[in-house]
mmCIF file of C-alpha atoms and ligand atoms in Angstrom:
data_model
loop_
_atom_site.group_PDB
_atom_site.id
_atom_site.type_symbol
_atom_site.label_atom_id
_atom_site.label_comp_id
_atom_site.label_asym_id
_atom_site.label_seq_id
_atom_site.Cartn_x
_atom_site.Cartn_y
_atom_site.Cartn_z
ATOM 1 C CA MET A 380 -3.962 -22.786 20.208
ATOM 2 C CA GLN A 381 -5.577 -21.569 23.402
ATOM 3 C CA SER A 382 -9.330 -21.577 23.835
ATOM 4 C CA SER A 383 -11.233 -18.295 23.571
ATOM 5 C CA HIS A 384 -11.220 -16.190 26.700
ATOM 6 C CA PRO A 385 -14.575 -15.204 28.115
ATOM 7 C CA THR A 386 -13.466 -11.924 29.707
ATOM 8 C CA GLN A 387 -14.700 -8.512 28.616
ATOM 9 C CA PRO A 388 -11.636 -6.227 28.687
ATOM 10 C CA SER A 389 -12.112 -2.672 29.857
ATOM 11 C CA ARG A 390 -12.359 -0.247 26.958
ATOM 12 C CA PRO A 391 -9.303 2.044 26.683
ATOM 13 C CA ALA A 392 -9.938 5.635 25.674
ATOM 14 C CA GLY A 393 -10.744 5.720 21.995
ATOM 15 C CA ALA A 394 -10.455 2.211 20.542
ATOM 16 C CA ASP A 395 -12.964 1.672 17.770
ATOM 17 C CA VAL A 396 -10.473 -0.582 16.034
ATOM 18 C CA LEU A 397 -7.544 -2.595 17.330
ATOM 19 C CA ILE A 398 -5.054 -3.671 14.683
ATOM 20 C CA VAL A 399 -2.849 -6.608 15.608
ATOM 21 C CA GLY A 400 0.395 -6.090 13.671
ATOM 22 C CA GLY A 401 2.121 -2.885 12.589
ATOM 23 C CA GLY A 402 3.774 -3.995 9.353
ATOM 24 C CA VAL A 403 2.947 -2.395 6.043
ATOM 25 C CA ILE A 404 -0.545 -3.937 5.938
ATOM 26 C CA GLY A 405 -1.420 -3.078 9.545
ATOM 27 C CA LEU A 406 -0.152 0.484 9.120
ATOM 28 C CA VAL A 407 -1.960 1.183 5.868
ATOM 29 C CA THR A 408 -5.156 -0.161 7.416
ATOM 30 C CA ALA A 409 -4.649 2.006 10.496
ATOM 31 C CA TRP A 410 -3.975 5.134 8.453
ATOM 32 C CA ARG A 411 -6.968 4.685 6.169
ATOM 33 C CA ALA A 412 -9.284 3.827 9.089
ATOM 34 C CA ALA A 413 -8.095 6.862 11.077
ATOM 35 C CA GLN A 414 -8.702 9.075 8.027
ATOM 36 C CA ARG A 415 -12.310 7.891 8.108
ATOM 37 C CA GLY A 416 -12.709 9.119 11.656
ATOM 38 C CA LEU A 417 -12.196 5.843 13.531
ATOM 39 C CA ARG A 418 -10.165 5.763 16.734
ATOM 40 C CA VAL A 419 -7.430 3.253 15.989
ATOM 41 C CA THR A 420 -4.891 1.423 18.138
ATOM 42 C CA VAL A 421 -2.049 -0.647 16.641
ATOM 43 C CA ALA A 422 -0.398 -3.314 18.794
ATOM 44 C CA ASP A 423 3.097 -4.345 17.720
ATOM 45 C CA PRO A 424 6.404 -4.479 19.617
ATOM 46 C CA ALA A 425 8.185 -2.764 16.707
ATOM 47 C CA PRO A 426 5.754 -0.987 14.376
ATOM 48 C CA GLY A 427 7.097 -0.490 10.870
ATOM 49 C CA GLY A 428 8.993 -3.788 11.004
ATOM 50 C CA GLY A 429 7.998 -7.103 9.498
ATOM 51 C CA ALA A 430 8.440 -8.464 5.986
ATOM 52 C CA ALA A 431 8.484 -4.982 4.399
ATOM 53 C CA GLN A 432 11.898 -4.371 6.000
ATOM 54 C CA VAL A 433 13.246 -7.173 3.854
ATOM 55 C CA ALA A 434 11.116 -6.813 0.700
ATOM 56 C CA ALA A 435 12.485 -5.378 -2.539
ATOM 57 C CA GLY A 436 9.340 -3.345 -3.206
ATOM 58 C CA MET A 437 8.655 -4.392 -6.798
ATOM 59 C CA LEU A 438 5.184 -3.447 -7.963
ATOM 60 C CA ALA A 439 5.254 -6.332 -10.410
ATOM 61 C CA ALA A 440 1.655 -7.182 -11.303
ATOM 62 C CA VAL A 441 2.633 -8.054 -14.885
ATOM 63 C CA THR A 442 6.042 -9.714 -14.550
ATOM 64 C CA GLU A 443 4.931 -11.797 -11.523
ATOM 65 C CA LEU A 444 1.765 -13.068 -13.204
ATOM 66 C CA HIS A 445 1.292 -16.820 -12.713
ATOM 67 C CA TYR A 446 -1.120 -19.341 -14.209
ATOM 68 C CA GLY A 447 -4.197 -19.738 -12.045
ATOM 69 C CA GLU A 448 -3.808 -16.302 -10.453
ATOM 70 C CA GLN A 449 -6.054 -14.277 -12.778
ATOM 71 C CA THR A 450 -8.418 -13.316 -9.934
ATOM 72 C CA LEU A 451 -5.477 -12.044 -7.915
ATOM 73 C CA LEU A 452 -4.330 -10.133 -11.006
ATOM 74 C CA GLY A 453 -7.511 -8.049 -10.847
ATOM 75 C CA LEU A 454 -6.718 -6.976 -7.278
ATOM 76 C CA ASN A 455 -3.056 -6.375 -8.114
ATOM 77 C CA LEU A 456 -3.996 -4.140 -11.049
ATOM 78 C CA ALA A 457 -6.515 -2.221 -8.948
ATOM 79 C CA SER A 458 -3.723 -1.523 -6.451
ATOM 80 C CA VAL A 459 -1.175 -0.576 -9.134
ATOM 81 C CA GLU A 460 -3.649 1.925 -10.552
ATOM 82 C CA ARG A 461 -4.041 3.570 -7.142
ATOM 83 C CA TYR A 462 -0.308 3.776 -6.465
ATOM 84 C CA PRO A 463 0.507 7.255 -7.873
ATOM 85 C CA GLU A 464 -2.323 8.925 -5.978
ATOM 86 C CA PHE A 465 -1.671 6.836 -2.864
ATOM 87 C CA VAL A 466 2.004 7.865 -2.834
ATOM 88 C CA ALA A 467 1.195 11.539 -3.399
ATOM 89 C CA GLU A 468 -1.345 11.519 -0.569
ATOM 90 C CA LEU A 469 0.933 9.591 1.787
ATOM 91 C CA GLU A 470 3.953 11.794 1.101
ATOM 92 C CA ALA A 471 1.844 14.895 1.756
ATOM 93 C CA ALA A 472 0.337 13.415 4.935
ATOM 94 C CA SER A 473 3.669 12.212 6.334
ATOM 95 C CA GLY A 474 6.092 14.805 4.972
ATOM 96 C CA ARG A 475 8.310 11.898 3.840
ATOM 97 C CA ASP A 476 9.578 10.545 0.551
ATOM 98 C CA THR A 477 8.645 6.919 -0.217
ATOM 99 C CA GLY A 478 11.212 6.169 -2.931
ATOM 100 C CA TYR A 479 8.475 5.451 -5.494
ATOM 101 C CA ARG A 480 10.156 5.070 -8.878
ATOM 102 C CA THR A 481 8.307 4.656 -12.181
ATOM 103 C CA CYS A 482 11.209 2.906 -13.870
ATOM 104 C CA GLY A 483 9.586 -0.186 -15.426
ATOM 105 C CA THR A 484 11.000 -3.712 -15.558
ATOM 106 C CA LEU A 485 12.919 -5.866 -18.013
ATOM 107 C CA ALA A 486 12.557 -9.667 -17.658
ATOM 108 C CA VAL A 487 15.286 -11.488 -19.593
ATOM 109 C CA ALA A 488 16.166 -15.013 -20.724
ATOM 110 C CA LEU A 489 19.657 -16.475 -20.546
ATOM 111 C CA ASP A 490 19.165 -19.715 -22.477
ATOM 112 C CA ALA A 491 16.668 -21.483 -24.728
ATOM 113 C CA ASP A 492 14.679 -22.889 -21.764
ATOM 114 C CA ASP A 493 14.425 -19.445 -20.174
ATOM 115 C CA ARG A 494 13.326 -18.001 -23.490
ATOM 116 C CA ALA A 495 10.577 -20.609 -23.827
ATOM 117 C CA HIS A 496 9.461 -19.809 -20.258
ATOM 118 C CA LEU A 497 9.398 -16.093 -21.029
ATOM 119 C CA ARG A 498 7.447 -16.678 -24.263
ATOM 120 C CA GLU A 499 4.827 -18.538 -22.204
ATOM 121 C CA LEU A 500 4.664 -15.656 -19.741
ATOM 122 C CA HIS A 501 4.307 -13.221 -22.642
ATOM 123 C CA ALA A 502 1.378 -15.247 -24.054
ATOM 124 C CA LEU A 503 -0.256 -15.354 -20.615
ATOM 125 C CA GLN A 504 0.174 -11.597 -20.233
ATOM 126 C CA GLN A 505 -1.274 -10.918 -23.668
ATOM 127 C CA GLY A 506 -4.173 -13.301 -23.026
ATOM 128 C CA SER A 507 -4.846 -11.344 -19.829
ATOM 129 C CA GLY A 508 -4.938 -8.033 -21.677
ATOM 130 C CA LEU A 509 -1.628 -6.799 -20.230
ATOM 131 C CA THR A 510 1.006 -4.693 -21.962
ATOM 132 C CA SER A 511 4.494 -6.135 -22.450
ATOM 133 C CA ASP A 512 6.847 -6.076 -25.435
ATOM 134 C CA TRP A 513 9.123 -8.845 -26.648
ATOM 135 C CA LEU A 514 12.721 -7.696 -27.268
ATOM 136 C CA SER A 515 15.724 -9.386 -28.848
ATOM 137 C CA GLY A 516 18.893 -9.844 -26.790
ATOM 138 C CA ARG A 517 20.447 -6.889 -28.586
ATOM 139 C CA GLU A 518 17.443 -4.676 -27.810
ATOM 140 C CA CYS A 519 17.659 -5.700 -24.151
ATOM 141 C CA ARG A 520 21.328 -4.726 -24.011
ATOM 142 C CA ARG A 521 20.575 -1.420 -25.692
ATOM 143 C CA LEU A 522 18.257 -0.651 -22.762
ATOM 144 C CA GLU A 523 20.587 -2.050 -20.117
ATOM 145 C CA PRO A 524 24.190 -2.073 -21.403
ATOM 146 C CA LEU A 525 25.546 -4.050 -18.418
ATOM 147 C CA LEU A 526 23.452 -7.134 -19.247
ATOM 148 C CA ALA A 527 25.462 -10.268 -20.004
ATOM 149 C CA PRO A 528 26.285 -10.726 -23.710
ATOM 150 C CA GLY A 529 24.498 -14.116 -23.639
ATOM 151 C CA VAL A 530 21.025 -12.682 -22.896
ATOM 152 C CA ARG A 531 18.745 -14.259 -25.528
ATOM 153 C CA GLY A 532 15.708 -11.996 -25.346
ATOM 154 C CA GLY A 533 13.394 -10.331 -22.902
ATOM 155 C CA LEU A 534 10.107 -8.744 -22.022
ATOM 156 C CA ARG A 535 9.882 -5.019 -21.507
ATOM 157 C CA VAL A 536 7.160 -4.130 -19.013
ATOM 158 C CA ASP A 537 6.951 -0.386 -18.644
ATOM 159 C CA GLY A 538 4.148 -0.516 -16.038
ATOM 160 C CA ASP A 539 5.918 -2.599 -13.342
ATOM 161 C CA HIS A 540 7.490 -0.020 -11.040
ATOM 162 C CA GLN A 541 9.024 -0.063 -7.547
ATOM 163 C CA ILE A 542 8.897 1.620 -4.154
ATOM 164 C CA ASP A 543 11.328 1.497 -1.225
ATOM 165 C CA PRO A 544 9.411 -0.544 1.390
ATOM 166 C CA ARG A 545 11.473 0.824 4.279
ATOM 167 C CA ARG A 546 10.630 4.394 3.329
ATOM 168 C CA LEU A 547 7.038 3.383 2.667
ATOM 169 C CA THR A 548 6.601 1.964 6.169
ATOM 170 C CA ALA A 549 8.368 4.982 7.737
ATOM 171 C CA ALA A 550 5.959 7.264 5.861
ATOM 172 C CA LEU A 551 2.956 5.188 6.934
ATOM 173 C CA LEU A 552 4.136 5.288 10.542
ATOM 174 C CA ALA A 553 4.463 9.079 10.431
ATOM 175 C CA ALA A 554 1.077 9.464 8.713
ATOM 176 C CA CYS A 555 -0.536 7.223 11.335
ATOM 177 C CA GLU A 556 0.985 9.258 14.154
ATOM 178 C CA ARG A 557 -0.225 12.507 12.578
ATOM 179 C CA ALA A 558 -3.700 10.988 12.139
ATOM 180 C CA GLY A 559 -3.887 10.142 15.854
ATOM 181 C CA VAL A 560 -3.323 6.386 15.716
ATOM 182 C CA VAL A 561 -2.258 5.050 19.135
ATOM 183 C CA PHE A 562 0.656 2.585 19.234
ATOM 184 C CA ARG A 563 0.984 -0.056 21.934
ATOM 185 C CA ARG A 564 4.518 -1.419 21.602
ATOM 186 C CA HIS A 565 3.876 -4.955 22.824
ATOM 187 C CA TRP A 566 3.204 -8.432 21.486
ATOM 188 C CA VAL A 567 -0.421 -9.458 21.506
ATOM 189 C CA GLU A 568 -0.713 -12.582 23.607
ATOM 190 C CA ARG A 569 -4.239 -13.512 22.646
ATOM 191 C CA LEU A 570 -7.460 -12.325 21.113
ATOM 192 C CA ALA A 571 -10.211 -11.574 23.626
ATOM 193 C CA VAL A 572 -13.590 -13.104 22.791
ATOM 194 C CA ALA A 573 -16.816 -12.608 24.705
ATOM 195 C CA ALA A 574 -20.297 -13.871 23.815
ATOM 196 C CA ASP A 575 -18.967 -15.251 20.506
ATOM 197 C CA ARG A 576 -17.540 -11.897 19.441
ATOM 198 C CA ALA A 577 -13.994 -10.490 19.219
ATOM 199 C CA VAL A 578 -13.832 -7.710 21.790
ATOM 200 C CA GLY A 579 -10.139 -6.814 21.906
ATOM 201 C CA ALA A 580 -6.858 -8.420 22.877
ATOM 202 C CA VAL A 581 -4.538 -9.062 25.793
ATOM 203 C CA LEU A 582 -0.944 -7.819 25.516
ATOM 204 C CA ASP A 583 2.139 -9.647 26.785
ATOM 205 C CA ASP A 584 2.304 -7.324 29.813
ATOM 206 C CA GLY A 585 -1.218 -8.377 30.789
ATOM 207 C CA THR A 586 -2.884 -5.160 29.593
ATOM 208 C CA GLU A 587 -6.335 -5.724 28.196
ATOM 209 C CA LEU A 588 -7.296 -3.623 25.194
ATOM 210 C CA ALA A 589 -10.925 -3.464 24.199
ATOM 211 C CA ALA A 590 -12.166 -2.513 20.763
ATOM 212 C CA ASP A 591 -15.374 -2.707 18.787
ATOM 213 C CA GLN A 592 -13.535 -4.356 15.917
ATOM 214 C CA VAL A 593 -10.206 -6.173 15.643
ATOM 215 C CA VAL A 594 -8.089 -6.530 12.506
ATOM 216 C CA LEU A 595 -5.557 -9.363 12.468
ATOM 217 C CA ALA A 596 -2.720 -8.103 10.240
ATOM 218 C CA ALA A 597 0.247 -9.937 11.715
ATOM 219 C CA GLY A 598 1.749 -11.315 8.487
ATOM 220 C CA SER A 599 2.893 -14.907 8.729
ATOM 221 C CA LEU A 600 2.216 -14.875 12.503
ATOM 222 C CA SER A 601 -1.512 -14.352 11.839
ATOM 223 C CA GLY A 602 -2.182 -18.077 11.786
ATOM 224 C CA ARG A 603 -0.874 -18.503 15.338
ATOM 225 C CA LEU A 604 -2.746 -15.989 17.462
ATOM 226 C CA ALA A 605 -4.082 -17.630 20.609
ATOM 227 C CA GLY A 606 -7.755 -17.112 21.340
ATOM 228 C CA VAL A 607 -8.844 -17.225 17.695
ATOM 229 C CA PRO A 608 -11.246 -20.147 17.219
ATOM 230 C CA ALA A 609 -9.669 -22.969 15.193
ATOM 231 C CA ASP A 610 -12.088 -22.640 12.259
ATOM 232 C CA VAL A 611 -11.375 -18.902 12.013
ATOM 233 C CA LEU A 612 -7.559 -19.000 12.227
ATOM 234 C CA PRO A 613 -6.190 -17.977 8.810
ATOM 235 C CA PRO A 614 -4.366 -20.729 6.897
ATOM 236 C CA VAL A 615 -1.215 -18.641 6.544
ATOM 237 C CA ARG A 616 2.294 -20.083 6.543
ATOM 238 C CA PRO A 617 5.745 -18.457 6.347
ATOM 239 C CA VAL A 618 7.749 -18.682 3.111
ATOM 240 C CA LYS A 619 11.317 -17.587 3.658
ATOM 241 C CA GLY A 620 13.008 -15.123 1.330
ATOM 242 C CA GLN A 621 16.689 -14.246 1.504
ATOM 243 C CA ILE A 622 17.711 -10.962 -0.059
ATOM 244 C CA LEU A 623 20.883 -8.906 -0.534
ATOM 245 C CA ARG A 624 21.579 -5.215 -0.681
ATOM 246 C CA LEU A 625 24.546 -3.840 -2.617
ATOM 247 C CA THR A 626 25.625 -0.254 -3.136
ATOM 248 C CA VAL A 627 26.408 1.271 -6.509
ATOM 249 C CA PRO A 628 29.320 3.728 -6.108
ATOM 250 C CA GLU A 629 28.829 7.027 -7.958
ATOM 251 C CA ARG A 630 31.499 6.128 -10.490
ATOM 252 C CA TYR A 631 29.391 3.165 -11.719
ATOM 253 C CA ALA A 632 26.079 5.058 -11.874
ATOM 254 C CA PRO A 633 23.709 4.607 -13.584
ATOM 255 C CA PHE A 634 24.294 0.890 -13.112
ATOM 256 C CA LEU A 635 20.770 -0.190 -14.104
ATOM 257 C CA SER A 636 17.954 2.112 -15.120
ATOM 258 C CA ARG A 637 15.090 -0.277 -14.316
ATOM 259 C CA THR A 638 14.367 -3.510 -12.454
ATOM 260 C CA VAL A 639 15.980 -6.469 -14.238
ATOM 261 C CA ARG A 640 14.812 -9.990 -13.515
ATOM 262 C CA ALA A 641 15.037 -13.545 -14.818
ATOM 263 C CA VAL A 642 14.272 -17.130 -13.955
ATOM 264 C CA VAL A 643 17.651 -18.872 -13.704
ATOM 265 C CA ARG A 644 17.616 -22.677 -13.298
ATOM 266 C CA GLY A 645 14.005 -22.411 -12.160
ATOM 267 C CA SER A 646 14.626 -19.749 -9.489
ATOM 268 C CA ASP A 647 13.556 -16.121 -9.658
ATOM 269 C CA VAL A 648 16.282 -13.533 -9.406
ATOM 270 C CA TYR A 649 15.704 -9.803 -9.565
ATOM 271 C CA LEU A 650 17.833 -6.682 -9.295
ATOM 272 C CA VAL A 651 16.035 -3.552 -8.163
ATOM 273 C CA PRO A 652 18.021 -0.298 -8.503
ATOM 274 C CA ARG A 653 17.038 2.573 -6.233
ATOM 275 C CA GLU A 654 17.699 6.195 -7.047
ATOM 276 C CA ASN A 655 19.873 6.501 -3.899
ATOM 277 C CA GLY A 656 22.376 3.919 -5.206
ATOM 278 C CA GLU A 657 21.018 0.876 -3.363
ATOM 279 C CA LEU A 658 20.728 -2.260 -5.493
ATOM 280 C CA VAL A 659 18.486 -4.975 -4.052
ATOM 281 C CA VAL A 660 19.075 -8.542 -5.222
ATOM 282 C CA GLY A 661 16.410 -11.103 -4.361
ATOM 283 C CA ALA A 662 15.045 -13.473 -3.513
ATOM 284 C CA THR A 663 15.057 -17.084 -2.472
ATOM 285 C CA SER A 664 11.731 -18.806 -1.833
ATOM 286 C CA GLU A 665 12.027 -21.503 0.813
ATOM 287 C CA GLU A 666 9.518 -23.542 2.786
ATOM 288 C CA GLN A 667 11.580 -23.603 5.999
ATOM 289 C CA GLY A 668 9.013 -22.818 8.659
ATOM 290 C CA TRP A 669 10.035 -19.962 10.930
ATOM 291 C CA ASP A 670 13.736 -20.065 10.119
ATOM 292 C CA THR A 671 15.185 -16.675 9.148
ATOM 293 C CA THR A 672 18.847 -17.655 8.974
ATOM 294 C CA VAL A 673 20.822 -16.123 6.143
ATOM 295 C CA THR A 674 22.703 -19.049 4.658
ATOM 296 C CA ALA A 675 25.884 -19.236 2.616
ATOM 297 C CA GLY A 676 23.923 -21.262 0.054
ATOM 298 C CA GLY A 677 21.200 -18.620 -0.256
ATOM 299 C CA VAL A 678 23.689 -15.787 -0.696
ATOM 300 C CA TYR A 679 25.750 -17.859 -3.132
ATOM 301 C CA GLU A 680 22.741 -18.705 -5.318
ATOM 302 C CA LEU A 681 21.533 -15.123 -5.478
ATOM 303 C CA LEU A 682 24.983 -13.775 -6.340
ATOM 304 C CA ARG A 683 25.642 -16.563 -8.848
ATOM 305 C CA ASP A 684 22.333 -15.971 -10.656
ATOM 306 C CA ALA A 685 22.603 -12.184 -10.510
ATOM 307 C CA HIS A 686 26.170 -12.414 -11.821
ATOM 308 C CA GLU A 687 24.976 -14.440 -14.804
ATOM 309 C CA LEU A 688 22.612 -11.596 -15.667
ATOM 310 C CA ILE A 689 24.853 -8.653 -14.804
ATOM 311 C CA PRO A 690 28.513 -9.753 -14.542
ATOM 312 C CA GLY A 691 29.540 -6.339 -13.176
ATOM 313 C CA ILE A 692 27.734 -6.813 -9.872
ATOM 314 C CA THR A 693 30.737 -8.569 -8.360
ATOM 315 C CA GLU A 694 32.465 -5.158 -8.308
ATOM 316 C CA LEU A 695 29.879 -3.691 -5.942
ATOM 317 C CA PRO A 696 30.104 -3.551 -2.142
ATOM 318 C CA LEU A 697 27.734 -6.047 -0.489
ATOM 319 C CA THR A 698 26.118 -4.010 2.274
ATOM 320 C CA GLU A 699 23.405 -6.225 3.738
ATOM 321 C CA THR A 700 22.091 -9.775 3.792
ATOM 322 C CA ARG A 701 18.691 -10.477 5.296
ATOM 323 C CA ALA A 702 15.901 -13.035 5.405
ATOM 324 C CA GLY A 703 12.185 -12.441 5.906
ATOM 325 C CA LEU A 704 8.959 -14.426 5.917
ATOM 326 C CA ARG A 705 6.255 -13.961 3.282
ATOM 327 C CA PRO A 706 2.769 -14.740 4.636
ATOM 328 C CA ALA A 707 1.474 -17.303 2.139
ATOM 329 C CA SER A 708 -2.086 -18.599 1.837
ATOM 330 C CA PRO A 709 -3.244 -21.805 0.091
ATOM 331 C CA ASP A 710 -4.174 -19.898 -3.108
ATOM 332 C CA ASN A 711 -1.371 -17.281 -2.902
ATOM 333 C CA ALA A 712 -3.939 -14.511 -2.454
ATOM 334 C CA PRO A 713 -4.687 -12.374 0.602
ATOM 335 C CA LEU A 714 -7.477 -12.825 3.128
ATOM 336 C CA LEU A 715 -9.379 -9.576 3.494
ATOM 337 C CA GLY A 716 -12.341 -8.603 5.620
ATOM 338 C CA PRO A 717 -14.802 -10.170 8.044
ATOM 339 C CA THR A 718 -14.386 -13.671 9.439
ATOM 340 C CA ALA A 719 -16.961 -16.071 10.855
ATOM 341 C CA LEU A 720 -16.218 -14.550 14.289
ATOM 342 C CA PRO A 721 -18.148 -11.252 14.535
ATOM 343 C CA GLY A 722 -15.854 -8.312 15.210
ATOM 344 C CA LEU A 723 -12.742 -10.016 13.798
ATOM 345 C CA HIS A 724 -11.384 -9.070 10.356
ATOM 346 C CA LEU A 725 -8.324 -10.315 8.516
ATOM 347 C CA ALA A 726 -5.765 -8.441 6.441
ATOM 348 C CA THR A 727 -3.105 -11.058 5.865
ATOM 349 C CA GLY A 728 -1.822 -13.740 3.457
ATOM 350 C CA HIS A 729 -0.404 -11.233 0.937
ATOM 351 C CA PHE A 730 2.497 -13.589 0.110
ATOM 352 C CA ARG A 731 4.634 -12.039 -2.688
ATOM 353 C CA ASN A 732 2.455 -8.930 -3.012
ATOM 354 C CA GLY A 733 2.246 -7.172 0.349
ATOM 355 C CA VAL A 734 3.837 -3.923 -0.801
ATOM 356 C CA LEU A 735 1.991 -3.969 -4.121
ATOM 357 C CA LEU A 736 -1.366 -4.558 -2.431
ATOM 358 C CA ALA A 737 -0.976 -1.963 0.330
ATOM 359 C CA PRO A 738 -3.175 0.748 -1.278
ATOM 360 C CA VAL A 739 -6.087 -1.536 -2.161
ATOM 361 C CA THR A 740 -5.877 -3.343 1.194
ATOM 362 C CA GLY A 741 -6.038 -0.102 3.160
ATOM 363 C CA ASP A 742 -9.062 1.035 1.182
ATOM 364 C CA ALA A 743 -10.841 -2.329 1.452
ATOM 365 C CA LEU A 744 -10.346 -2.644 5.208
ATOM 366 C CA ALA A 745 -11.346 0.969 5.843
ATOM 367 C CA ALA A 746 -14.548 0.328 3.881
ATOM 368 C CA VAL A 747 -15.309 -2.828 5.867
ATOM 369 C CA LEU A 748 -14.610 -1.157 9.181
ATOM 370 C CA THR A 749 -16.907 1.763 8.424
ATOM 371 C CA THR A 750 -19.683 0.150 6.341
ATOM 372 C CA GLY A 751 -19.421 -3.574 7.085
ATOM 373 C CA GLU A 752 -19.059 -4.267 3.333
ATOM 374 C CA LEU A 753 -16.008 -5.192 1.271
ATOM 375 C CA PRO A 754 -15.724 -3.197 -1.967
ATOM 376 C CA PRO A 755 -16.381 -5.295 -5.115
ATOM 377 C CA GLU A 756 -12.699 -5.751 -6.095
ATOM 378 C CA ALA A 757 -11.910 -7.249 -2.667
ATOM 379 C CA ARG A 758 -14.888 -9.595 -2.339
ATOM 380 C CA PRO A 759 -13.201 -12.642 -3.957
ATOM 381 C CA PHE A 760 -10.621 -12.453 -1.159
ATOM 382 C CA THR A 761 -13.006 -12.984 1.735
ATOM 383 C CA PRO A 762 -11.489 -15.267 4.407
ATOM 384 C CA LEU A 763 -14.753 -17.221 4.254
ATOM 385 C CA ARG A 764 -13.467 -18.962 1.101
ATOM 386 C CA PHE A 765 -11.358 -21.115 3.440
ATOM 387 C CA SER A 766 -14.118 -21.827 5.952
ATOM 388 C CA PRO A 767 -14.806 -25.544 6.499
ATOM 389 C CA ALA A 768 -18.229 -25.226 4.780
ATOM 390 C CA ALA A 769 -16.796 -23.539 1.642
ATOM 391 C CA THR A 770 -13.951 -26.057 1.473
ATOM 392 C CA SER A 771 -16.271 -29.065 1.667
ATOM 393 C CA VAL A 772 -18.563 -27.639 -1.075
ATOM 394 C CA ARG A 773 -15.491 -27.208 -3.351
ATOM 395 C CA GLN A 774 -14.385 -30.774 -2.667
ATOM 396 C CA GLU A 775 -17.801 -32.156 -3.590
ATOM 397 C CA GLN A 776 -17.851 -30.415 -6.986
ATOM 398 C CA PRO A 777 -16.926 -32.641 -9.948
ATOM 399 C CA VAL A 778 -13.575 -31.837 -11.550
HETATM 400 N N1 LIG B 1015 7.562 -10.251 -4.908
HETATM 401 C C1 LIG B 1015 8.895 -10.646 -4.761
HETATM 402 C C2 LIG B 1015 9.129 -11.729 -3.814
HETATM 403 O O1 LIG B 1015 8.238 -12.154 -3.104
HETATM 404 O O2 LIG B 1015 10.252 -12.191 -3.761
#
């Protein structure tokens, strides 16, 4: 990491807020901030790119519930609740369809171990006040006739929907442009800090951008931005996900009517059917640093597991293989809002839930940027929970 730079960049016309990163989180923050009257600049060499180009777009607050993540569940549910209105507003503002589909999800078990795992998940969901219904194998196949005959049972979750992340980011980009957001299509080389305050950033062409406030929303790259003091850098690491896209020919439609998922041999596999015939099969979860190679092993495992669930998928054309990097934090939850460096905010660390958390993140950051306060639902996700002082207090507490 480079040390902070004591220059005061010249202020470009109209930069109240500089957002570093134009992925789904940076764009939703930019759009919401611009709607509140702020003059916003987004710096990114390819806005609209990032992990959302790879993501399946499941809005799976209930089926992706994990032990120890109840606080995150509250934020996930707040975002899910906002989704219909968010989509309607975004589609009107951008003039674009987002591929939002209220189709629900079916999580199934293939053997006795899977069934025990799913029963545990069901108990956790019920204990958390969530709605999901246990189905027999036969009931699962009645819903989704192409399921393998060996499916032993499943959980029907009618509230876990999906959106097409590529259309979502295209819509956000258009809405940002219409709202007057300025795009600087460059990498940010470093944060600019003066008098112990973030004051902008320097681009890779040497341009200095000044802003009253800076939002670091660079996904898994957020932990590497030069110029950010070491104790403020977010503890975000990349977790690789490989994913496949297949196409359902008209003669096979409707192939699946909802998202179907399972844990096979300990690995998640999900099949997300879009209305336009795309079928997304994901995803591996690999701690491989910055590697984004699509491997034969990754593709093989996804196809093998998906084939165990839905044998008919081997008939479908395989149209794309891709790998992306989820920005993971130490507690799997995002980092939202002000840091210990005045003027610098974070919107990163969304891990498996970047698309799901887009509406609530945009609202939370817009509130912080205009009022200085995080709304109540976002307060547990302050970056300050990872500050050296907070960490040492936690370590001293008896277990
Ligand atoms: N939320 C799905 C994934 O991260 O693979």
